[in-house]
Amino acid sequence: MRKQWLRSIERLLKSRAMSLRQILIHPDPRLKKTCPPVAEVDDAIRKLADDMLETMYDAPGVGLAAPQIGVMKRIFVMDCDKEEPGLAPVVAINPEILWASDELGVYEEGCLSIPDIYEDVTRPKQIRLRYLDLDGKTQERELDDLWSTCAQHELDHLNGRLFIDYLSGIKRTMITNKMKKLKKELGRT
Ligand code: GNR
Ligand code: NI
C-alpha cells in the first residue's frame, strides 16, 4: 500500500522534472526549415516549454526557439529581464507580429546556435506580438528594445532564418566555416 503510494509520487515528480536539451549548432538543416504551427497546447507542449526555459537559463541565453533543440514546432521562450527589467519570462506559441515600428534599432546579436559570434543587426525597435500562452489563451504584448529584438530573432528561427542571414555573404561564409570547424572539434555531426 505504502509502496504503491510512493511509486505514484515518484511518477508525478518525474513527469514534472525538466531536462536539459542539446542545442544544435549551425550549419544544420533543421535550423533552415520553416516550422509548422502547434495544433493544441497540451501537457507535452508545457513540458517542452519547461525544458526550453531550463536549457535557455543553463546556456545562458535570453531566448530559445524549439528548432534550436531539433523540435520543429512554432514555439519560443525568452527572458531579457536581467538585461532589461520589466517583463516576466515569455513562452510564445504560434507567435505573429501584428505591427512593427518604422523606427529601427541596432543590437549586437548573438545566437546559442552560433556560439561566440556577435554582430550588429538592424530591426524594428518596437513590435506588437500575438501568441498563445501555456493555457492556450491568446496574448498580445507590445515589446521594445532588447525584448523586441529577441522576439524577432526567435520568430526568425521558426522560419528557418538566422541573424547571420542579415550580414554580407562574405561574413556569413566566414562564420559558417568557423562553425563547421567548431562542430568537427566537438564531434558533432
Ligand atoms: O542569448 C541570446 N542573446 C541575444 C542577444 C541579442 C539578440 C538576440 C539574442 S537571442 C540569443 C539566444 C538565441 O540564440 N536565441 O535564439
Ligand atoms: Ni538564436
Coordinates of N, CA and C and ligand atoms in Angstrom, one line a residue:
M1 N 0.8 -1.2 0.0 CA 0.0 0.0 0.0 C 0.9 1.3 0.0
R2 N 1.8 1.3 1.0 CA 2.7 2.5 1.1 C 3.6 2.6 -0.1
K3 N 4.1 1.4 -0.5 CA 5.0 1.3 -1.7 C 4.3 1.9 -3.0
Q4 N 3.1 1.5 -3.1 CA 2.3 2.0 -4.3 C 2.2 3.5 -4.3
W5 N 2.0 4.0 -3.1 CA 1.8 5.4 -2.9 C 3.1 6.2 -3.3
L6 N 4.2 5.6 -2.8 CA 5.5 6.2 -3.1 C 5.8 6.2 -4.6
R7 N 5.4 5.1 -5.2 CA 5.6 4.9 -6.6 C 4.8 6.0 -7.4
S8 N 3.6 6.3 -7.0 CA 2.8 7.2 -7.8 C 3.4 8.7 -7.6
I9 N 3.9 8.9 -6.4 CA 4.6 10.2 -6.1 C 5.8 10.4 -7.0
E10 N 6.5 9.3 -7.1 CA 7.8 9.2 -7.9 C 7.4 9.6 -9.3
R11 N 6.4 9.0 -9.8 CA 6.0 9.2 -11.2 C 5.5 10.6 -11.4
L12 N 4.8 11.2 -10.5 CA 4.4 12.6 -10.5 C 5.6 13.5 -10.6
L13 N 6.6 13.3 -9.7 CA 7.8 14.1 -9.7 C 8.5 14.0 -11.0
K14 N 8.6 12.8 -11.5 CA 9.4 12.6 -12.7 C 8.7 13.3 -13.9
S15 N 7.3 13.2 -13.9 CA 6.6 13.8 -15.0 C 6.8 15.3 -15.0
R16 N 7.1 15.9 -13.9 CA 7.3 17.4 -13.8 C 8.7 17.8 -14.0
A17 N 9.6 16.8 -13.9 CA 11.0 17.2 -14.0 C 11.4 17.8 -15.3
M18 N 12.2 18.8 -15.3 CA 12.7 19.4 -16.6 C 13.9 18.6 -17.0
S19 N 14.2 18.8 -18.3 CA 15.5 18.2 -18.7 C 16.2 19.2 -19.7
L20 N 17.5 19.2 -19.6 CA 18.3 20.0 -20.5 C 18.3 19.3 -21.8
R21 N 18.2 20.1 -22.9 CA 18.3 19.5 -24.3 C 19.5 20.1 -24.9
Q22 N 20.0 19.3 -25.9 CA 21.2 19.7 -26.6 C 20.8 20.8 -27.6
I23 N 21.6 21.9 -27.7 CA 21.3 22.9 -28.7 C 22.1 22.7 -29.9
L24 N 21.4 22.7 -31.1 CA 22.0 22.4 -32.4 C 22.9 23.6 -32.7
I25 N 24.0 23.3 -33.4 CA 25.0 24.3 -33.9 C 24.9 24.4 -35.4
H26 N 24.8 25.6 -35.9 CA 24.8 26.0 -37.3 C 26.1 25.5 -37.9
P27 N 26.2 24.9 -39.1 CA 25.1 24.7 -40.0 C 24.4 23.3 -39.7
D28 N 23.0 23.4 -39.8 CA 22.2 22.2 -39.5 C 20.9 22.4 -40.3
P29 N 20.5 21.4 -41.1 CA 19.3 21.6 -42.0 C 18.1 21.9 -41.2
R30 N 18.0 21.5 -39.9 CA 16.8 21.8 -39.1 C 16.7 23.3 -38.7
L31 N 17.9 24.0 -38.8 CA 17.9 25.4 -38.5 C 17.5 26.3 -39.7
K32 N 17.2 25.6 -40.8 CA 16.9 26.3 -42.1 C 15.5 26.1 -42.5
K33 N 14.7 25.3 -41.7 CA 13.3 24.9 -42.1 C 12.3 25.8 -41.4
T34 N 11.2 26.0 -42.1 CA 10.0 26.7 -41.5 C 9.3 25.7 -40.7
C35 N 9.0 26.0 -39.4 CA 8.3 25.1 -38.5 C 6.7 25.2 -38.7
P36 N 6.0 24.1 -38.6 CA 4.6 24.2 -38.6 C 4.0 24.6 -37.3
P37 N 2.8 25.2 -37.3 CA 2.2 25.6 -36.0 C 1.9 24.5 -35.0
V38 N 1.8 24.8 -33.8 CA 1.3 23.9 -32.7 C -0.2 23.8 -32.9
A39 N -0.7 22.5 -32.9 CA -2.1 22.3 -33.2 C -2.9 22.5 -31.9
E40 N -2.3 22.0 -30.7 CA -3.0 22.1 -29.5 C -2.0 22.3 -28.3
V41 N -2.4 23.2 -27.4 CA -1.5 23.4 -26.2 C -1.8 22.4 -25.2
D42 N -1.1 21.3 -25.1 CA -1.3 20.2 -24.2 C -0.1 20.0 -23.2
D43 N -0.2 19.0 -22.4 CA 0.9 18.7 -21.4 C 2.2 18.5 -22.1
A44 N 2.3 17.9 -23.2 CA 3.5 17.7 -23.9 C 4.2 19.0 -24.3
I45 N 3.3 20.0 -24.7 CA 3.8 21.3 -25.1 C 4.3 22.0 -23.8
R46 N 3.6 21.9 -22.7 CA 4.0 22.5 -21.5 C 5.3 21.9 -21.0
K47 N 5.5 20.7 -21.1 CA 6.8 20.0 -20.8 C 7.9 20.5 -21.7
L48 N 7.6 20.6 -23.0 CA 8.6 21.2 -23.9 C 9.0 22.6 -23.5
A49 N 8.1 23.4 -23.1 CA 8.4 24.8 -22.7 C 9.2 24.8 -21.5
D50 N 8.9 24.0 -20.5 CA 9.8 23.8 -19.3 C 11.2 23.5 -19.7
D51 N 11.4 22.5 -20.5 CA 12.7 22.1 -21.0 C 13.4 23.2 -21.7
M52 N 12.7 24.0 -22.5 CA 13.3 25.1 -23.3 C 13.8 26.2 -22.3
L53 N 13.0 26.5 -21.3 CA 13.3 27.5 -20.3 C 14.6 27.1 -19.6
E54 N 14.6 25.8 -19.1 CA 15.8 25.3 -18.4 C 17.0 25.4 -19.2
T55 N 16.9 24.9 -20.5 CA 18.0 24.9 -21.4 C 18.5 26.3 -21.7
M56 N 17.6 27.3 -21.9 CA 17.9 28.7 -22.1 C 18.7 29.3 -20.9
Y57 N 18.2 29.1 -19.7 CA 18.8 29.6 -18.5 C 20.2 29.0 -18.3
D58 N 20.3 27.7 -18.6 CA 21.5 27.0 -18.3 C 22.6 27.5 -19.3
A59 N 22.2 27.9 -20.5 CA 23.2 28.1 -21.6 C 24.3 29.1 -21.3
P60 N 24.1 30.4 -20.8 CA 22.8 31.0 -20.6 C 22.5 31.9 -21.8
G61 N 21.2 32.1 -22.1 CA 20.8 32.9 -23.2 C 19.5 33.7 -22.8
V62 N 19.1 34.7 -23.6 CA 17.9 35.4 -23.3 C 16.7 34.9 -24.1
G63 N 16.9 34.0 -25.0 CA 15.8 33.4 -25.8 C 16.2 32.0 -26.3
L64 N 15.2 31.2 -26.7 CA 15.5 29.9 -27.3 C 14.2 29.5 -28.1
A65 N 14.5 29.1 -29.4 CA 13.4 28.6 -30.2 C 13.4 27.1 -30.4
A66 N 12.3 26.5 -30.5 CA 12.2 25.0 -30.5 C 13.1 24.3 -31.5
P67 N 13.2 24.9 -32.8 CA 14.1 24.2 -33.7 C 15.5 24.1 -33.3
Q68 N 15.9 25.0 -32.4 CA 17.3 25.0 -31.9 C 17.6 23.8 -31.1
I69 N 16.5 23.1 -30.6 CA 16.7 21.8 -29.9 C 16.2 20.7 -30.8
G70 N 16.0 21.0 -32.0 CA 15.6 20.0 -33.0 C 14.1 19.6 -33.0
V71 N 13.3 20.5 -32.3 CA 11.8 20.3 -32.3 C 11.2 21.2 -33.2
M72 N 10.6 20.7 -34.3 CA 10.1 21.5 -35.4 C 8.7 22.0 -35.1
K73 N 8.5 22.9 -34.2 CA 7.2 23.5 -33.8 C 7.4 25.0 -33.6
R74 N 6.2 25.7 -33.8 CA 6.3 27.2 -33.6 C 6.2 27.6 -32.2
I75 N 7.3 27.5 -31.4 CA 7.3 27.9 -30.0 C 8.6 28.4 -29.7
F76 N 8.6 29.6 -28.9 CA 9.9 30.1 -28.4 C 9.7 30.6 -27.0
V77 N 10.8 30.6 -26.3 CA 10.8 31.2 -24.9 C 11.8 32.4 -24.9
M78 N 11.5 33.3 -24.0 CA 12.5 34.4 -23.8 C 12.4 35.1 -22.5
D79 N 13.5 35.5 -22.0 CA 13.6 36.3 -20.7 C 14.8 37.2 -20.7
C80 N 14.5 38.5 -21.0 CA 15.5 39.5 -21.0 C 15.5 40.3 -19.8
D81 N 14.8 39.9 -18.7 CA 14.6 40.7 -17.5 C 15.9 41.1 -16.8
K82 N 17.0 40.3 -16.9 CA 18.2 40.7 -16.3 C 18.9 41.9 -17.0
E83 N 18.7 41.9 -18.3 CA 19.3 43.0 -19.1 C 18.4 44.2 -19.1
E84 N 17.1 43.9 -19.3 CA 16.1 45.0 -19.3 C 14.9 44.6 -18.5
P85 N 14.9 45.0 -17.2 CA 13.8 44.6 -16.3 C 12.5 45.1 -16.7
G86 N 11.4 44.3 -16.4 CA 10.1 44.8 -16.7 C 9.1 43.7 -17.0
L87 N 9.5 42.6 -17.7 CA 8.5 41.6 -18.0 C 8.9 40.2 -17.4
A88 N 7.9 39.4 -17.2 CA 8.1 38.0 -16.8 C 8.5 37.2 -18.0
P89 N 9.1 36.0 -17.8 CA 9.5 35.2 -18.9 C 8.3 34.9 -19.8
V90 N 8.6 34.9 -21.1 CA 7.6 34.7 -22.1 C 7.7 33.3 -22.8
V91 N 6.6 32.6 -22.8 CA 6.5 31.4 -23.7 C 5.5 31.7 -24.8
A92 N 6.0 31.8 -26.0 CA 5.1 32.2 -27.1 C 4.9 31.0 -28.1
I93 N 3.6 30.7 -28.2 CA 3.3 29.6 -29.1 C 2.5 30.2 -30.3
N94 N 2.9 29.7 -31.5 CA 2.3 30.2 -32.8 C 2.4 31.8 -32.8
P95 N 3.5 32.4 -32.5 CA 3.6 33.8 -32.5 C 3.5 34.5 -33.8
E96 N 2.9 35.7 -33.8 CA 2.8 36.5 -35.1 C 3.1 38.0 -34.7
I97 N 3.8 38.7 -35.6 CA 4.0 40.1 -35.4 C 2.8 40.8 -36.0
L98 N 2.1 41.6 -35.2 CA 0.9 42.3 -35.7 C 1.2 43.6 -36.3
W99 N 2.3 44.2 -35.7 CA 2.8 45.6 -36.1 C 4.2 45.7 -35.8
A100 N 4.9 46.4 -36.6 CA 6.3 46.8 -36.3 C 6.5 48.2 -36.6
S101 N 7.3 48.9 -35.7 CA 7.5 50.3 -35.8 C 8.4 50.6 -37.0
D102 N 8.2 51.9 -37.6 CA 9.1 52.3 -38.7 C 10.5 52.6 -38.1
E103 N 10.5 53.0 -36.8 CA 11.8 53.3 -36.1 C 12.6 52.0 -36.0
L104 N 13.9 52.1 -36.3 CA 14.7 50.9 -36.2 C 15.7 51.0 -35.0
G105 N 16.2 49.9 -34.7 CA 17.2 49.8 -33.6 C 18.3 48.9 -34.0
V106 N 19.5 49.1 -33.4 CA 20.6 48.2 -33.7 C 21.0 47.5 -32.4
Y107 N 21.2 46.2 -32.5 CA 21.7 45.4 -31.4 C 22.8 44.5 -31.8
E108 N 23.8 44.3 -31.0 CA 24.8 43.4 -31.2 C 24.2 42.0 -30.9
E109 N 23.8 41.2 -31.9 CA 23.1 39.9 -31.6 C 24.1 38.8 -31.5
G110 N 23.7 37.8 -30.7 CA 24.4 36.5 -30.7 C 23.3 35.4 -30.8
C111 N 23.8 34.2 -30.9 CA 22.8 33.1 -31.1 C 23.5 31.8 -30.4
L112 N 22.7 31.1 -29.6 CA 23.2 29.9 -29.0 C 23.6 28.9 -30.0
S113 N 23.0 29.0 -31.2 CA 23.4 28.0 -32.3 C 24.6 28.5 -33.1
I114 N 25.1 29.7 -32.8 CA 26.3 30.2 -33.4 C 27.2 30.8 -32.3
P115 N 27.8 29.9 -31.5 CA 28.5 30.3 -30.3 C 29.6 31.3 -30.5
D116 N 29.7 32.3 -29.6 CA 30.8 33.3 -29.6 C 30.9 34.2 -30.8
I117 N 29.9 34.3 -31.6 CA 29.9 35.3 -32.7 C 28.8 36.4 -32.4
Y118 N 29.2 37.6 -32.5 CA 28.4 38.8 -32.2 C 28.5 39.8 -33.3
E119 N 27.3 40.2 -33.8 CA 27.3 41.1 -34.9 C 26.1 42.0 -34.8
D120 N 26.3 43.3 -35.3 CA 25.2 44.2 -35.2 C 24.1 43.8 -36.3
V121 N 22.8 43.9 -35.8 CA 21.7 43.6 -36.7 C 20.7 44.8 -36.5
T122 N 20.1 45.3 -37.6 CA 19.1 46.4 -37.5 C 17.7 45.7 -37.7
R123 N 16.8 46.1 -36.8 CA 15.4 45.6 -36.9 C 14.5 46.7 -36.4
P124 N 13.2 46.5 -36.6 CA 12.2 47.5 -36.0 C 12.4 47.5 -34.5
K125 N 12.4 48.7 -33.9 CA 12.6 48.9 -32.5 C 11.5 48.4 -31.6
Q126 N 10.3 48.5 -32.1 CA 9.1 48.1 -31.3 C 8.2 47.1 -32.2
I127 N 7.6 46.2 -31.6 CA 6.7 45.3 -32.3 C 5.5 45.0 -31.4
R128 N 4.4 44.7 -32.0 CA 3.2 44.1 -31.2 C 3.2 42.6 -31.6
L129 N 3.2 41.8 -30.6 CA 3.3 40.3 -30.8 C 2.0 39.7 -30.3
R130 N 1.5 38.8 -31.1 CA 0.3 38.0 -30.6 C 0.8 36.5 -30.6
Y131 N 0.4 35.8 -29.6 CA 0.8 34.4 -29.4 C -0.2 33.7 -28.5
L132 N -0.1 32.4 -28.4 CA -0.8 31.6 -27.4 C 0.1 31.3 -26.2
D133 N -0.5 31.4 -25.0 CA 0.3 31.1 -23.8 C 0.1 29.6 -23.5
L134 N 0.7 29.2 -22.3 CA 0.7 27.8 -22.0 C -0.7 27.3 -21.6
D135 N -1.7 28.2 -21.4 CA -3.1 27.8 -21.2 C -3.9 27.8 -22.5
G136 N -3.2 28.1 -23.6 CA -3.8 28.1 -24.9 C -4.6 29.4 -25.1
K137 N -4.4 30.4 -24.3 CA -5.1 31.7 -24.4 C -4.3 32.6 -25.2
T138 N -5.0 33.4 -26.1 CA -4.3 34.4 -26.9 C -3.8 35.6 -26.1
Q139 N -2.6 36.0 -26.3 CA -2.0 37.1 -25.6 C -1.5 38.1 -26.6
E140 N -1.5 39.4 -26.2 CA -0.8 40.4 -27.1 C 0.1 41.2 -26.2
R141 N 1.3 41.5 -26.7 CA 2.2 42.3 -26.0 C 3.0 43.3 -26.9
E142 N 3.1 44.5 -26.4 CA 4.0 45.4 -27.1 C 5.4 45.3 -26.6
L143 N 6.3 45.0 -27.4 CA 7.7 44.8 -26.9 C 8.6 45.9 -27.5
D144 N 9.6 46.2 -26.7 CA 10.6 47.3 -27.0 C 12.0 46.8 -27.0
D145 N 12.9 47.5 -27.6 CA 14.3 47.3 -27.5 C 14.8 45.8 -27.5
L146 N 15.5 45.4 -26.4 CA 16.0 44.0 -26.4 C 14.9 43.0 -26.5
W147 N 13.8 43.2 -25.8 CA 12.6 42.2 -25.9 C 12.1 42.1 -27.3
S148 N 12.0 43.2 -28.0 CA 11.5 43.2 -29.3 C 12.5 42.5 -30.3
T149 N 13.8 42.9 -30.1 CA 14.9 42.3 -30.9 C 14.9 40.8 -30.7
C150 N 14.8 40.4 -29.4 CA 14.9 38.9 -29.1 C 13.7 38.2 -29.7
A151 N 12.5 38.8 -29.6 CA 11.3 38.1 -30.2 C 11.4 38.0 -31.7
Q152 N 12.0 39.0 -32.4 CA 12.2 38.9 -33.8 C 13.2 37.9 -34.2
H153 N 14.3 37.8 -33.4 CA 15.3 36.8 -33.6 C 14.8 35.4 -33.4
E154 N 13.9 35.2 -32.4 CA 13.3 33.9 -32.2 C 12.3 33.5 -33.3
L155 N 11.5 34.5 -33.7 CA 10.5 34.3 -34.7 C 11.2 33.9 -36.0
D156 N 12.3 34.5 -36.3 CA 13.1 34.2 -37.5 C 13.5 32.7 -37.4
H157 N 13.9 32.2 -36.2 CA 14.3 30.8 -36.1 C 13.1 29.9 -36.6
L158 N 11.9 30.3 -36.2 CA 10.7 29.4 -36.6 C 10.5 29.4 -38.1
N159 N 11.1 30.4 -38.8 CA 11.0 30.5 -40.2 C 12.3 30.1 -40.9
G160 N 13.2 29.5 -40.2 CA 14.5 29.0 -40.8 C 15.5 30.0 -41.1
R161 N 15.4 31.2 -40.4 CA 16.3 32.3 -40.6 C 17.2 32.6 -39.4
L162 N 18.5 32.8 -39.6 CA 19.4 33.1 -38.6 C 19.9 34.5 -38.7
F163 N 20.4 35.1 -37.6 CA 20.8 36.5 -37.6 C 22.0 36.7 -38.6
I164 N 22.8 35.7 -38.9 CA 23.8 35.9 -39.9 C 23.3 36.1 -41.3
D165 N 22.0 35.7 -41.5 CA 21.4 35.9 -42.9 C 21.3 37.4 -43.2
Y166 N 21.4 38.3 -42.1 CA 21.3 39.7 -42.3 C 22.7 40.3 -42.7
L167 N 23.7 39.5 -42.6 CA 25.1 40.0 -42.8 C 25.5 39.9 -44.3
S168 N 26.7 40.4 -44.7 CA 27.1 40.2 -46.0 C 27.5 38.7 -46.3
G169 N 27.4 38.3 -47.5 CA 27.7 37.0 -47.9 C 29.1 36.5 -47.5
I170 N 30.1 37.4 -47.5 CA 31.5 37.0 -47.1 C 31.5 36.7 -45.6
K171 N 30.9 37.6 -44.9 CA 30.9 37.5 -43.4 C 30.2 36.2 -43.0
R172 N 29.1 35.9 -43.7 CA 28.3 34.7 -43.4 C 29.1 33.4 -43.7
T173 N 29.8 33.5 -44.8 CA 30.6 32.3 -45.2 C 31.7 32.1 -44.2
M174 N 32.3 33.2 -43.8 CA 33.4 33.1 -42.8 C 32.9 32.4 -41.5
I175 N 31.8 32.9 -41.0 CA 31.2 32.4 -39.8 C 30.8 31.0 -39.9
T176 N 30.2 30.6 -41.0 CA 29.7 29.3 -41.3 C 30.9 28.3 -41.3
N177 N 32.0 28.7 -41.9 CA 33.3 27.9 -41.9 C 33.8 27.7 -40.5
K178 N 33.8 28.8 -39.7 CA 34.2 28.7 -38.3 C 33.4 27.7 -37.5
M179 N 32.1 27.7 -37.8 CA 31.1 26.8 -37.1 C 31.3 25.4 -37.5
K180 N 31.6 25.2 -38.8 CA 31.9 23.8 -39.3 C 33.1 23.2 -38.6
K181 N 34.1 24.1 -38.4 CA 35.3 23.7 -37.7 C 35.0 23.3 -36.2
L182 N 34.2 24.2 -35.6 CA 33.9 24.0 -34.2 C 33.1 22.7 -34.0
K183 N 32.2 22.4 -34.9 CA 31.4 21.2 -34.8 C 32.3 20.0 -34.9
K184 N 33.2 20.1 -35.8 CA 34.2 18.9 -36.0 C 35.0 18.7 -34.7
E185 N 35.4 19.8 -34.1 CA 36.2 19.7 -32.8 C 35.3 19.1 -31.7
L186 N 34.1 19.5 -31.7 CA 33.1 19.0 -30.7 C 32.6 17.6 -31.0
G187 N 32.9 17.1 -32.2 CA 32.5 15.8 -32.6 C 31.0 15.7 -32.9
R188 N 30.4 16.9 -33.3 CA 29.0 17.0 -33.6 C 28.9 16.8 -35.1
T189 N 27.8 16.0 -35.5 CA 27.7 15.8 -36.9 C 26.8 16.8 -37.6
Ligands
GNR1 O1 21.1 34.7 -25.9 C1 20.8 35.4 -26.9 N1 21.2 36.7 -26.9 C2 20.7 37.6 -27.9 C3 21.3 38.9 -27.9 C4 20.8 39.8 -28.8 C5 19.8 39.4 -29.7 C6 19.2 38.2 -29.7 C7 19.7 37.3 -28.8 S1 18.9 35.7 -28.7 C8 20.2 34.7 -28.1 C9 19.7 33.3 -27.8 C10 19.3 32.6 -29.0 O2 20.1 32.1 -29.8 N2 18.1 32.6 -29.3 O3 17.6 32.0 -30.4
NI2 NI 19.3 32.3 -31.9

